[in-house]
């Protein structure tokens, strides 16, 4: 069964290290999403796996086989990119059939496979359509069917929804995940969009400057961000700097908002400078111990599904996310807050 092992994969461009000893595995039938900001090394990783360029160091094993020296077309790797890259001179049927014809499958098998896939992507009846007559979403569905048709061992998707508008992206995220699962496909899916990553992934790998910050299921990244970078990238909370007053399982820190108690996320000792995050969305309501804070609502904004409130607390500010139904809060209101220590994370300052 196809699984992918990436071992200490490294790629440099001149002095720039685009990928730095990256090690991870993708299990059979797993959808791994690689999430990171622009320039973090996501496309470089895909190009190395696809064999479009060689690594400087490290190994890529597919199904136990070392891919070093194996040319791209012999890797049994499927590719799907942001730009549609459909063959403009072929109709929908022939685009999807392309890889199957390369494999010289018998005509009835080709017809059956194309029919099944077009049905799965909701494009039955589109066989004879020219690709230039399709909408953006339809083109990406054809591209997906085409990349799945030859049953690659693993499918690599590079920002496949990047060129589509928001509503269509939302819809296609779910369709892609459903189809990958129906086809029992092992996949590596690159995006810079966190909500897309969470919607599609079994596990998410967060890349930053060519290194892995964290790998885990979406819930685990939200519950337990390993680094300040991950927490900031997922926009989990308000960050403050402070100083440690007392260590332990619950750490006490002096901050511009006052003294806070929270969970340590690294080695923090009394007197050390610390980086503190207070979750925007409080998760563990009622858990002891609580931080009692009082603040003034200085700004409010309605965001459709939720409402954001900026509070001035002591000498600092705090952003909280409330349900959209919380309409009673007005600018200038004074609010008392009880923030569970579980929702305050504390890193040593200097952690990335
Ligand atoms: P991402 O896909 O996450 O935006 P990339 O993999 O494209 O990131 O790039 C990672 C880093 O490597 C960037 O700093 C980029 O400038 C550099 N890089 C990528 N490809 C090349 C190349 N062909 N030549 C020089 N630098 C490159």
mmCIF file of C-alpha atoms and ligand atoms in Angstrom:
data_model
loop_
_atom_site.group_PDB
_atom_site.id
_atom_site.type_symbol
_atom_site.label_atom_id
_atom_site.label_comp_id
_atom_site.label_asym_id
_atom_site.label_seq_id
_atom_site.Cartn_x
_atom_site.Cartn_y
_atom_site.Cartn_z
ATOM 1 C CA UNK A 1 0.000 0.000 0.000
ATOM 2 C CA UNK A 2 1.419 3.399 -0.918
ATOM 3 C CA UNK A 3 3.022 5.374 1.809
ATOM 4 C CA UNK A 4 5.462 8.230 1.469
ATOM 5 C CA UNK A 5 8.515 8.709 3.657
ATOM 6 C CA UNK A 6 10.478 11.933 3.461
ATOM 7 C CA UNK A 7 13.814 11.762 5.241
ATOM 8 C CA UNK A 8 15.975 14.834 5.992
ATOM 9 C CA UNK A 9 15.080 16.367 2.652
ATOM 10 C CA UNK A 10 17.149 19.481 1.931
ATOM 11 C CA UNK A 11 17.195 21.883 -1.009
ATOM 12 C CA UNK A 12 19.314 25.022 -1.357
ATOM 13 C CA UNK A 13 19.232 27.773 -3.940
ATOM 14 C CA UNK A 14 22.601 29.521 -3.605
ATOM 15 C CA UNK A 15 22.815 30.654 0.034
ATOM 16 C CA UNK A 16 19.097 30.209 0.544
ATOM 17 C CA UNK A 17 17.919 27.011 2.223
ATOM 18 C CA UNK A 18 14.452 26.420 0.749
ATOM 19 C CA UNK A 19 13.987 23.092 2.573
ATOM 20 C CA UNK A 20 15.956 22.191 5.659
ATOM 21 C CA UNK A 21 16.172 18.519 6.717
ATOM 22 C CA UNK A 22 12.436 17.944 6.411
ATOM 23 C CA UNK A 23 11.322 14.542 7.755
ATOM 24 C CA UNK A 24 7.761 13.192 7.813
ATOM 25 C CA UNK A 25 5.555 10.346 6.613
ATOM 26 C CA UNK A 26 2.235 10.203 4.838
ATOM 27 C CA UNK A 27 0.307 7.013 5.588
ATOM 28 C CA UNK A 28 -1.605 4.992 3.025
ATOM 29 C CA UNK A 29 -4.893 6.768 2.109
ATOM 30 C CA UNK A 30 -3.985 9.762 4.245
ATOM 31 C CA UNK A 31 -4.522 13.370 3.132
ATOM 32 C CA UNK A 32 -1.598 15.423 4.417
ATOM 33 C CA UNK A 33 -1.916 19.168 3.908
ATOM 34 C CA UNK A 34 1.264 21.247 3.780
ATOM 35 C CA UNK A 35 0.387 24.694 5.119
ATOM 36 C CA UNK A 36 2.708 27.663 5.275
ATOM 37 C CA UNK A 37 3.145 31.273 4.190
ATOM 38 C CA UNK A 38 4.505 32.227 0.802
ATOM 39 C CA UNK A 39 8.194 31.315 0.514
ATOM 40 C CA UNK A 40 8.107 28.629 3.233
ATOM 41 C CA UNK A 41 9.202 25.880 0.817
ATOM 42 C CA UNK A 42 5.880 24.215 -0.042
ATOM 43 C CA UNK A 43 6.282 24.164 -3.828
ATOM 44 C CA UNK A 44 9.924 23.155 -3.527
ATOM 45 C CA UNK A 45 8.828 20.128 -1.485
ATOM 46 C CA UNK A 46 6.316 19.097 -4.158
ATOM 47 C CA UNK A 47 8.800 19.589 -6.996
ATOM 48 C CA UNK A 48 11.336 17.334 -5.257
ATOM 49 C CA UNK A 49 8.754 14.616 -4.600
ATOM 50 C CA UNK A 50 7.509 14.808 -8.193
ATOM 51 C CA UNK A 51 11.115 14.505 -9.389
ATOM 52 C CA UNK A 52 11.057 17.820 -11.262
ATOM 53 C CA UNK A 53 14.324 18.723 -9.530
ATOM 54 C CA UNK A 54 16.735 16.765 -7.323
ATOM 55 C CA UNK A 55 17.269 17.326 -3.588
ATOM 56 C CA UNK A 56 20.691 18.363 -2.282
ATOM 57 C CA UNK A 57 20.361 15.880 0.553
ATOM 58 C CA UNK A 58 17.865 13.418 1.925
ATOM 59 C CA UNK A 59 15.616 10.665 0.633
ATOM 60 C CA UNK A 60 12.132 10.189 -0.732
ATOM 61 C CA UNK A 61 10.677 6.696 -0.337
ATOM 62 C CA UNK A 62 7.393 5.764 -1.994
ATOM 63 C CA UNK A 63 6.102 2.366 -0.934
ATOM 64 C CA UNK A 64 9.562 1.608 0.387
ATOM 65 C CA UNK A 65 11.241 2.416 -2.941
ATOM 66 C CA UNK A 66 13.911 5.157 -2.978
ATOM 67 C CA UNK A 67 12.932 7.546 -5.766
ATOM 68 C CA UNK A 68 16.437 8.968 -6.277
ATOM 69 C CA UNK A 69 17.193 8.750 -9.993
ATOM 70 C CA UNK A 70 13.634 7.664 -10.904
ATOM 71 C CA UNK A 71 12.363 10.049 -13.625
ATOM 72 C CA UNK A 72 9.059 11.897 -12.991
ATOM 73 C CA UNK A 73 6.946 9.799 -15.383
ATOM 74 C CA UNK A 74 8.022 6.567 -13.679
ATOM 75 C CA UNK A 75 7.205 7.688 -10.130
ATOM 76 C CA UNK A 76 3.448 6.858 -10.217
ATOM 77 C CA UNK A 77 2.836 10.325 -8.839
ATOM 78 C CA UNK A 78 -0.150 12.403 -9.981
ATOM 79 C CA UNK A 79 -0.021 16.193 -10.092
ATOM 80 C CA UNK A 80 -2.708 18.834 -9.926
ATOM 81 C CA UNK A 81 -1.856 22.513 -10.020
ATOM 82 C CA UNK A 82 -3.556 25.852 -9.533
ATOM 83 C CA UNK A 83 -3.610 26.737 -13.206
ATOM 84 C CA UNK A 84 -5.908 24.320 -14.966
ATOM 85 C CA UNK A 85 -3.254 22.964 -17.328
ATOM 86 C CA UNK A 86 -5.891 21.110 -19.333
ATOM 87 C CA UNK A 87 -5.032 20.266 -22.923
ATOM 88 C CA UNK A 88 -6.849 23.002 -24.879
ATOM 89 C CA UNK A 89 -7.138 20.973 -28.083
ATOM 90 C CA UNK A 90 -8.787 17.964 -26.369
ATOM 91 C CA UNK A 91 -12.368 17.753 -25.159
ATOM 92 C CA UNK A 92 -13.318 16.861 -21.587
ATOM 93 C CA UNK A 93 -13.412 13.107 -22.242
ATOM 94 C CA UNK A 94 -9.999 13.052 -23.914
ATOM 95 C CA UNK A 95 -8.453 15.219 -21.179
ATOM 96 C CA UNK A 96 -9.519 12.731 -18.508
ATOM 97 C CA UNK A 97 -8.608 9.755 -20.739
ATOM 98 C CA UNK A 98 -5.122 11.099 -21.479
ATOM 99 C CA UNK A 99 -3.183 9.214 -18.787
ATOM 100 C CA UNK A 100 -5.159 6.035 -19.476
ATOM 101 C CA UNK A 101 -4.251 6.133 -23.167
ATOM 102 C CA UNK A 102 -0.603 6.579 -22.155
ATOM 103 C CA UNK A 103 -1.001 3.368 -20.134
ATOM 104 C CA UNK A 104 -2.491 1.712 -23.261
ATOM 105 C CA UNK A 105 -5.562 0.464 -21.415
ATOM 106 C CA UNK A 106 -8.276 -1.225 -23.512
ATOM 107 C CA UNK A 107 -10.895 1.220 -24.852
ATOM 108 C CA UNK A 108 -13.842 -0.179 -22.797
ATOM 109 C CA UNK A 109 -11.815 0.202 -19.599
ATOM 110 C CA UNK A 110 -10.912 3.776 -20.503
ATOM 111 C CA UNK A 111 -14.565 4.605 -21.174
ATOM 112 C CA UNK A 112 -15.662 3.085 -17.888
ATOM 113 C CA UNK A 113 -13.016 4.865 -15.834
ATOM 114 C CA UNK A 114 -13.687 8.264 -17.464
ATOM 115 C CA UNK A 115 -17.431 7.801 -17.051
ATOM 116 C CA UNK A 116 -17.041 6.960 -13.339
ATOM 117 C CA UNK A 117 -14.755 9.906 -12.645
ATOM 118 C CA UNK A 118 -16.857 12.457 -14.551
ATOM 119 C CA UNK A 119 -19.850 11.201 -12.628
ATOM 120 C CA UNK A 120 -17.969 11.584 -9.336
ATOM 121 C CA UNK A 121 -17.004 15.190 -10.112
ATOM 122 C CA UNK A 122 -20.552 16.003 -11.220
ATOM 123 C CA UNK A 123 -19.716 16.410 -14.920
ATOM 124 C CA UNK A 124 -21.621 13.542 -16.512
ATOM 125 C CA UNK A 125 -22.738 14.660 -19.948
ATOM 126 C CA UNK A 126 -19.769 17.019 -20.384
ATOM 127 C CA UNK A 127 -17.707 14.466 -22.361
ATOM 128 C CA UNK A 128 -17.780 16.318 -25.694
ATOM 129 C CA UNK A 129 -17.409 19.829 -24.290
ATOM 130 C CA UNK A 130 -14.360 21.834 -25.347
ATOM 131 C CA UNK A 131 -12.369 22.904 -22.296
ATOM 132 C CA UNK A 132 -12.496 26.627 -23.194
ATOM 133 C CA UNK A 133 -16.290 26.522 -22.736
ATOM 134 C CA UNK A 134 -15.977 25.436 -19.066
ATOM 135 C CA UNK A 135 -16.148 27.635 -15.973
ATOM 136 C CA UNK A 136 -13.159 27.817 -13.605
ATOM 137 C CA UNK A 137 -14.732 25.357 -11.180
ATOM 138 C CA UNK A 138 -15.574 22.913 -13.986
ATOM 139 C CA UNK A 139 -12.027 23.094 -15.319
ATOM 140 C CA UNK A 140 -10.631 22.244 -11.889
ATOM 141 C CA UNK A 141 -13.027 19.317 -11.593
ATOM 142 C CA UNK A 142 -11.817 18.004 -14.955
ATOM 143 C CA UNK A 143 -8.207 18.530 -13.847
ATOM 144 C CA UNK A 144 -8.915 16.544 -10.684
ATOM 145 C CA UNK A 145 -10.558 13.702 -12.628
ATOM 146 C CA UNK A 146 -7.643 13.685 -15.056
ATOM 147 C CA UNK A 147 -5.022 13.469 -12.326
ATOM 148 C CA UNK A 148 -6.878 10.634 -10.561
ATOM 149 C CA UNK A 149 -7.688 8.620 -13.708
ATOM 150 C CA UNK A 150 -4.406 6.627 -13.985
ATOM 151 C CA UNK A 151 -4.625 5.691 -10.273
ATOM 152 C CA UNK A 152 -1.345 7.230 -9.151
ATOM 153 C CA UNK A 153 0.226 5.885 -5.949
ATOM 154 C CA UNK A 154 0.047 9.386 -4.514
ATOM 155 C CA UNK A 155 -1.510 12.647 -5.713
ATOM 156 C CA UNK A 156 0.261 15.982 -5.201
ATOM 157 C CA UNK A 157 -1.980 19.054 -5.287
ATOM 158 C CA UNK A 158 -0.381 22.520 -5.382
ATOM 159 C CA UNK A 159 -2.857 25.288 -4.407
ATOM 160 C CA UNK A 160 -5.538 23.604 -6.549
ATOM 161 C CA UNK A 161 -8.191 26.183 -5.601
ATOM 162 C CA UNK A 162 -5.931 29.232 -5.704
ATOM 163 C CA UNK A 163 -7.554 30.832 -8.714
ATOM 164 C CA UNK A 164 -11.199 30.365 -7.681
ATOM 165 C CA UNK A 165 -13.483 32.717 -5.779
ATOM 166 C CA UNK A 166 -14.324 32.098 -2.141
ATOM 167 C CA UNK A 167 -17.749 30.443 -2.410
ATOM 168 C CA UNK A 168 -16.521 28.046 -5.084
ATOM 169 C CA UNK A 169 -13.415 27.245 -3.069
ATOM 170 C CA UNK A 170 -15.539 26.317 -0.061
ATOM 171 C CA UNK A 171 -17.595 23.967 -2.191
ATOM 172 C CA UNK A 172 -14.643 22.384 -3.997
ATOM 173 C CA UNK A 173 -12.665 21.815 -0.783
ATOM 174 C CA UNK A 174 -15.321 19.397 0.361
ATOM 175 C CA UNK A 175 -15.700 17.814 -3.088
ATOM 176 C CA UNK A 176 -11.953 17.218 -3.354
ATOM 177 C CA UNK A 177 -11.778 15.648 0.082
ATOM 178 C CA UNK A 178 -14.790 13.434 -0.627
ATOM 179 C CA UNK A 179 -13.352 12.310 -3.952
ATOM 180 C CA UNK A 180 -9.881 11.585 -2.538
ATOM 181 C CA UNK A 181 -11.526 9.480 0.157
ATOM 182 C CA UNK A 182 -13.819 7.690 -2.339
ATOM 183 C CA UNK A 183 -10.764 6.867 -4.455
ATOM 184 C CA UNK A 184 -8.827 5.858 -1.316
ATOM 185 C CA UNK A 185 -6.059 8.144 -2.516
ATOM 186 C CA UNK A 186 -2.913 9.036 -0.605
ATOM 187 C CA UNK A 187 -2.403 12.773 -1.106
ATOM 188 C CA UNK A 188 -0.135 15.676 -0.294
ATOM 189 C CA UNK A 189 -2.022 18.960 -0.653
ATOM 190 C CA UNK A 190 -0.298 22.354 -0.543
ATOM 191 C CA UNK A 191 -2.047 25.554 0.469
ATOM 192 C CA UNK A 192 -1.335 28.827 2.259
ATOM 193 C CA UNK A 193 -4.972 29.086 3.384
ATOM 194 C CA UNK A 194 -5.602 27.800 6.907
ATOM 195 C CA UNK A 195 -9.335 27.226 6.563
ATOM 196 C CA UNK A 196 -8.768 25.252 3.362
ATOM 197 C CA UNK A 197 -6.099 23.196 5.135
ATOM 198 C CA UNK A 198 -8.412 22.366 8.015
ATOM 199 C CA UNK A 199 -11.310 21.446 5.699
ATOM 200 C CA UNK A 200 -9.291 19.056 3.538
ATOM 201 C CA UNK A 201 -6.706 17.497 5.869
ATOM 202 C CA UNK A 202 -6.438 14.346 7.901
ATOM 203 C CA UNK A 203 -3.225 15.878 9.210
ATOM 204 C CA UNK A 204 -1.634 19.264 8.629
ATOM 205 C CA UNK A 205 2.103 19.921 8.348
ATOM 206 C CA UNK A 206 3.057 23.534 9.067
ATOM 207 C CA UNK A 207 6.126 24.714 7.197
ATOM 208 C CA UNK A 208 8.065 27.868 8.021
ATOM 209 C CA UNK A 209 11.335 28.897 6.378
ATOM 210 C CA UNK A 210 11.894 25.400 5.063
ATOM 211 C CA UNK A 211 11.386 23.693 8.405
ATOM 212 C CA UNK A 212 8.523 21.781 9.969
ATOM 213 C CA UNK A 213 6.966 23.681 12.875
ATOM 214 C CA UNK A 214 4.340 21.097 13.729
ATOM 215 C CA UNK A 215 2.463 18.122 12.276
ATOM 216 C CA UNK A 216 -0.886 16.974 13.578
ATOM 217 C CA UNK A 217 -4.619 16.638 13.031
ATOM 218 C CA UNK A 218 -6.359 20.031 12.643
ATOM 219 C CA UNK A 219 -7.910 19.867 16.126
ATOM 220 C CA UNK A 220 -4.523 19.197 17.733
ATOM 221 C CA UNK A 221 -2.957 22.256 16.096
ATOM 222 C CA UNK A 222 -5.749 24.448 17.444
ATOM 223 C CA UNK A 223 -5.767 22.860 20.902
ATOM 224 C CA UNK A 224 -2.070 22.618 21.303
ATOM 225 C CA UNK A 225 0.010 24.866 19.017
ATOM 226 C CA UNK A 226 3.656 23.847 19.447
ATOM 227 C CA UNK A 227 5.225 27.204 18.641
ATOM 228 C CA UNK A 228 4.275 30.885 18.648
ATOM 229 C CA UNK A 229 4.608 30.783 14.854
ATOM 230 C CA UNK A 230 1.889 28.121 14.581
ATOM 231 C CA UNK A 231 -0.378 30.001 16.991
ATOM 232 C CA UNK A 232 0.095 33.275 15.096
ATOM 233 C CA UNK A 233 -0.305 31.679 11.688
ATOM 234 C CA UNK A 234 -3.587 30.078 12.787
ATOM 235 C CA UNK A 235 -4.556 33.394 14.432
ATOM 236 C CA UNK A 236 -5.363 31.700 17.719
ATOM 237 C CA UNK A 237 -4.918 34.602 20.101
ATOM 238 C CA UNK A 238 -3.627 37.968 21.229
ATOM 239 C CA UNK A 239 0.135 38.006 21.906
ATOM 240 C CA UNK A 240 1.781 39.966 24.705
ATOM 241 C CA UNK A 241 5.234 40.118 26.183
ATOM 242 C CA UNK A 242 5.796 39.777 29.897
ATOM 243 C CA UNK A 243 7.997 38.437 32.634
ATOM 244 C CA UNK A 244 7.717 35.201 34.585
ATOM 245 C CA UNK A 245 6.875 35.607 38.273
ATOM 246 C CA UNK A 246 6.497 31.977 39.268
ATOM 247 C CA UNK A 247 6.979 28.695 37.399
ATOM 248 C CA UNK A 248 5.241 25.330 37.710
ATOM 249 C CA UNK A 249 2.377 23.577 36.004
ATOM 250 C CA UNK A 250 0.571 26.906 36.034
ATOM 251 C CA UNK A 251 2.939 29.807 35.376
ATOM 252 C CA UNK A 252 2.385 33.329 36.650
ATOM 253 C CA UNK A 253 3.465 36.196 34.432
ATOM 254 C CA UNK A 254 3.471 39.974 34.726
ATOM 255 C CA UNK A 255 1.957 41.473 31.556
ATOM 256 C CA UNK A 256 0.616 44.848 30.401
ATOM 257 C CA UNK A 257 -2.866 43.474 31.216
ATOM 258 C CA UNK A 258 -1.861 42.635 34.777
ATOM 259 C CA UNK A 259 -0.743 39.365 36.329
ATOM 260 C CA UNK A 260 -1.903 36.341 34.328
ATOM 261 C CA UNK A 261 -1.764 32.638 34.995
ATOM 262 C CA UNK A 262 -1.350 30.185 32.149
ATOM 263 C CA UNK A 263 0.076 26.951 30.823
ATOM 264 C CA UNK A 264 3.804 26.812 29.998
ATOM 265 C CA UNK A 265 4.640 25.708 26.426
ATOM 266 C CA UNK A 266 8.389 25.456 27.008
ATOM 267 C CA UNK A 267 10.932 25.851 29.786
ATOM 268 C CA UNK A 268 10.091 29.118 31.600
ATOM 269 C CA UNK A 269 11.784 30.193 34.832
ATOM 270 C CA UNK A 270 11.141 33.076 37.227
ATOM 271 C CA UNK A 271 12.477 36.432 35.939
ATOM 272 C CA UNK A 272 12.693 35.164 32.348
ATOM 273 C CA UNK A 273 11.033 37.202 29.613
ATOM 274 C CA UNK A 274 8.013 35.376 28.183
ATOM 275 C CA UNK A 275 5.670 35.459 25.212
ATOM 276 C CA UNK A 276 2.052 35.095 26.238
ATOM 277 C CA UNK A 277 -0.980 34.237 24.138
ATOM 278 C CA UNK A 278 -4.565 34.659 25.259
ATOM 279 C CA UNK A 279 -6.957 32.741 23.057
ATOM 280 C CA UNK A 280 -9.400 34.797 20.999
ATOM 281 C CA UNK A 281 -11.987 32.095 21.488
ATOM 282 C CA UNK A 282 -12.122 30.855 25.033
ATOM 283 C CA UNK A 283 -12.351 27.072 24.949
ATOM 284 C CA UNK A 284 -12.309 25.894 28.501
ATOM 285 C CA UNK A 285 -14.976 28.047 30.101
ATOM 286 C CA UNK A 286 -15.188 27.617 33.835
ATOM 287 C CA UNK A 287 -11.908 25.717 34.277
ATOM 288 C CA UNK A 288 -9.947 26.738 37.359
ATOM 289 C CA UNK A 289 -7.820 28.689 37.938
ATOM 290 C CA UNK A 290 -9.365 31.776 36.374
ATOM 291 C CA UNK A 291 -7.779 35.099 35.499
ATOM 292 C CA UNK A 292 -10.143 37.864 36.563
ATOM 293 C CA UNK A 293 -9.772 40.852 34.234
ATOM 294 C CA UNK A 294 -11.804 44.003 33.706
ATOM 295 C CA UNK A 295 -11.762 45.824 30.380
ATOM 296 C CA UNK A 296 -13.494 48.407 28.241
ATOM 297 C CA UNK A 297 -14.869 47.498 24.808
ATOM 298 C CA UNK A 298 -13.060 49.927 22.483
ATOM 299 C CA UNK A 299 -13.978 48.387 19.163
ATOM 300 C CA UNK A 300 -16.497 45.886 17.853
ATOM 301 C CA UNK A 301 -16.879 44.291 14.480
ATOM 302 C CA UNK A 302 -19.478 41.961 13.052
ATOM 303 C CA UNK A 303 -17.968 39.153 10.954
ATOM 304 C CA UNK A 304 -21.015 37.210 9.866
ATOM 305 C CA UNK A 305 -20.570 34.018 11.863
ATOM 306 C CA UNK A 306 -18.977 35.750 14.828
ATOM 307 C CA UNK A 307 -18.330 39.099 16.432
ATOM 308 C CA UNK A 308 -14.960 40.506 17.401
ATOM 309 C CA UNK A 309 -14.456 42.703 20.432
ATOM 310 C CA UNK A 310 -11.340 44.687 21.195
ATOM 311 C CA UNK A 311 -10.933 45.357 24.890
ATOM 312 C CA UNK A 312 -8.622 47.759 26.666
ATOM 313 C CA UNK A 313 -7.374 45.961 29.749
ATOM 314 C CA UNK A 314 -4.832 47.712 31.989
ATOM 315 C CA UNK A 315 -2.047 48.916 29.707
ATOM 316 C CA UNK A 316 -2.797 46.507 26.867
ATOM 317 C CA UNK A 317 -5.426 45.312 24.436
ATOM 318 C CA UNK A 318 -7.126 41.990 23.999
ATOM 319 C CA UNK A 319 -9.150 40.700 21.066
ATOM 320 C CA UNK A 320 -11.927 38.241 21.776
ATOM 321 C CA UNK A 321 -14.201 36.372 19.407
ATOM 322 C CA UNK A 322 -17.799 36.042 20.553
ATOM 323 C CA UNK A 323 -20.789 34.326 18.955
ATOM 324 C CA UNK A 324 -22.619 36.536 16.439
ATOM 325 C CA UNK A 325 -25.607 36.381 18.768
ATOM 326 C CA UNK A 326 -23.706 38.352 21.448
ATOM 327 C CA UNK A 327 -25.329 41.609 20.406
ATOM 328 C CA UNK A 328 -25.585 43.225 23.804
ATOM 329 C CA UNK A 329 -21.949 44.377 23.981
ATOM 330 C CA UNK A 330 -21.588 48.063 23.015
ATOM 331 C CA UNK A 331 -18.578 50.260 22.513
ATOM 332 C CA UNK A 332 -17.595 51.833 25.841
ATOM 333 C CA UNK A 333 -19.105 48.991 27.923
ATOM 334 C CA UNK A 334 -17.058 47.751 30.836
ATOM 335 C CA UNK A 335 -16.763 43.999 30.916
ATOM 336 C CA UNK A 336 -15.537 41.600 33.559
ATOM 337 C CA UNK A 337 -13.756 38.593 32.174
ATOM 338 C CA UNK A 338 -12.801 35.296 33.705
ATOM 339 C CA UNK A 339 -10.172 33.744 31.452
ATOM 340 C CA UNK A 340 -9.245 30.141 32.311
ATOM 341 C CA UNK A 341 -5.516 29.516 32.707
ATOM 342 C CA UNK A 342 -5.982 26.796 30.052
ATOM 343 C CA UNK A 343 -6.571 29.555 27.501
ATOM 344 C CA UNK A 344 -3.359 31.405 28.312
ATOM 345 C CA UNK A 345 -0.245 29.856 26.742
ATOM 346 C CA UNK A 346 3.240 30.909 27.802
ATOM 347 C CA UNK A 347 6.444 30.455 25.792
ATOM 348 C CA UNK A 348 9.963 31.498 26.679
ATOM 349 C CA UNK A 349 10.584 34.751 24.762
ATOM 350 C CA UNK A 350 12.862 33.980 21.863
ATOM 351 C CA UNK A 351 10.966 30.815 20.882
ATOM 352 C CA UNK A 352 10.341 31.241 17.142
HETATM 353 P P1 LIG B 1 6.229 28.421 -1.271
HETATM 354 O O1 LIG B 1 5.774 27.413 -2.261
HETATM 355 O O2 LIG B 1 5.961 28.034 0.136
HETATM 356 O O3 LIG B 1 5.773 29.822 -1.572
HETATM 357 P P2 LIG B 1 8.812 27.985 -2.486
HETATM 358 O O4 LIG B 1 9.064 26.533 -2.339
HETATM 359 O O5 LIG B 1 8.336 28.475 -3.808
HETATM 360 O O6 LIG B 1 7.834 28.483 -1.332
HETATM 361 O O7 LIG B 1 10.145 28.791 -2.147
HETATM 362 C C1 LIG B 1 10.922 28.574 -0.978
HETATM 363 C C2 LIG B 1 12.140 29.480 -1.013
HETATM 364 O O8 LIG B 1 13.032 29.051 -2.034
HETATM 365 C C3 LIG B 1 11.783 30.920 -1.329
HETATM 366 O O9 LIG B 1 12.624 31.761 -0.573
HETATM 367 C C4 LIG B 1 12.080 31.045 -2.805
HETATM 368 O O10 LIG B 1 12.478 32.373 -3.125
HETATM 369 C C5 LIG B 1 13.245 30.074 -2.995
HETATM 370 N N1 LIG B 1 13.206 29.469 -4.330
HETATM 371 C C6 LIG B 1 12.273 28.614 -4.802
HETATM 372 N N2 LIG B 1 12.572 28.220 -6.047
HETATM 373 C C7 LIG B 1 13.728 28.833 -6.401
HETATM 374 C C8 LIG B 1 14.570 28.841 -7.570
HETATM 375 N N3 LIG B 1 14.266 28.101 -8.648
HETATM 376 N N4 LIG B 1 15.672 29.619 -7.547
HETATM 377 C C9 LIG B 1 15.990 30.349 -6.455
HETATM 378 N N5 LIG B 1 15.252 30.387 -5.316
HETATM 379 C C10 LIG B 1 14.132 29.634 -5.280
#
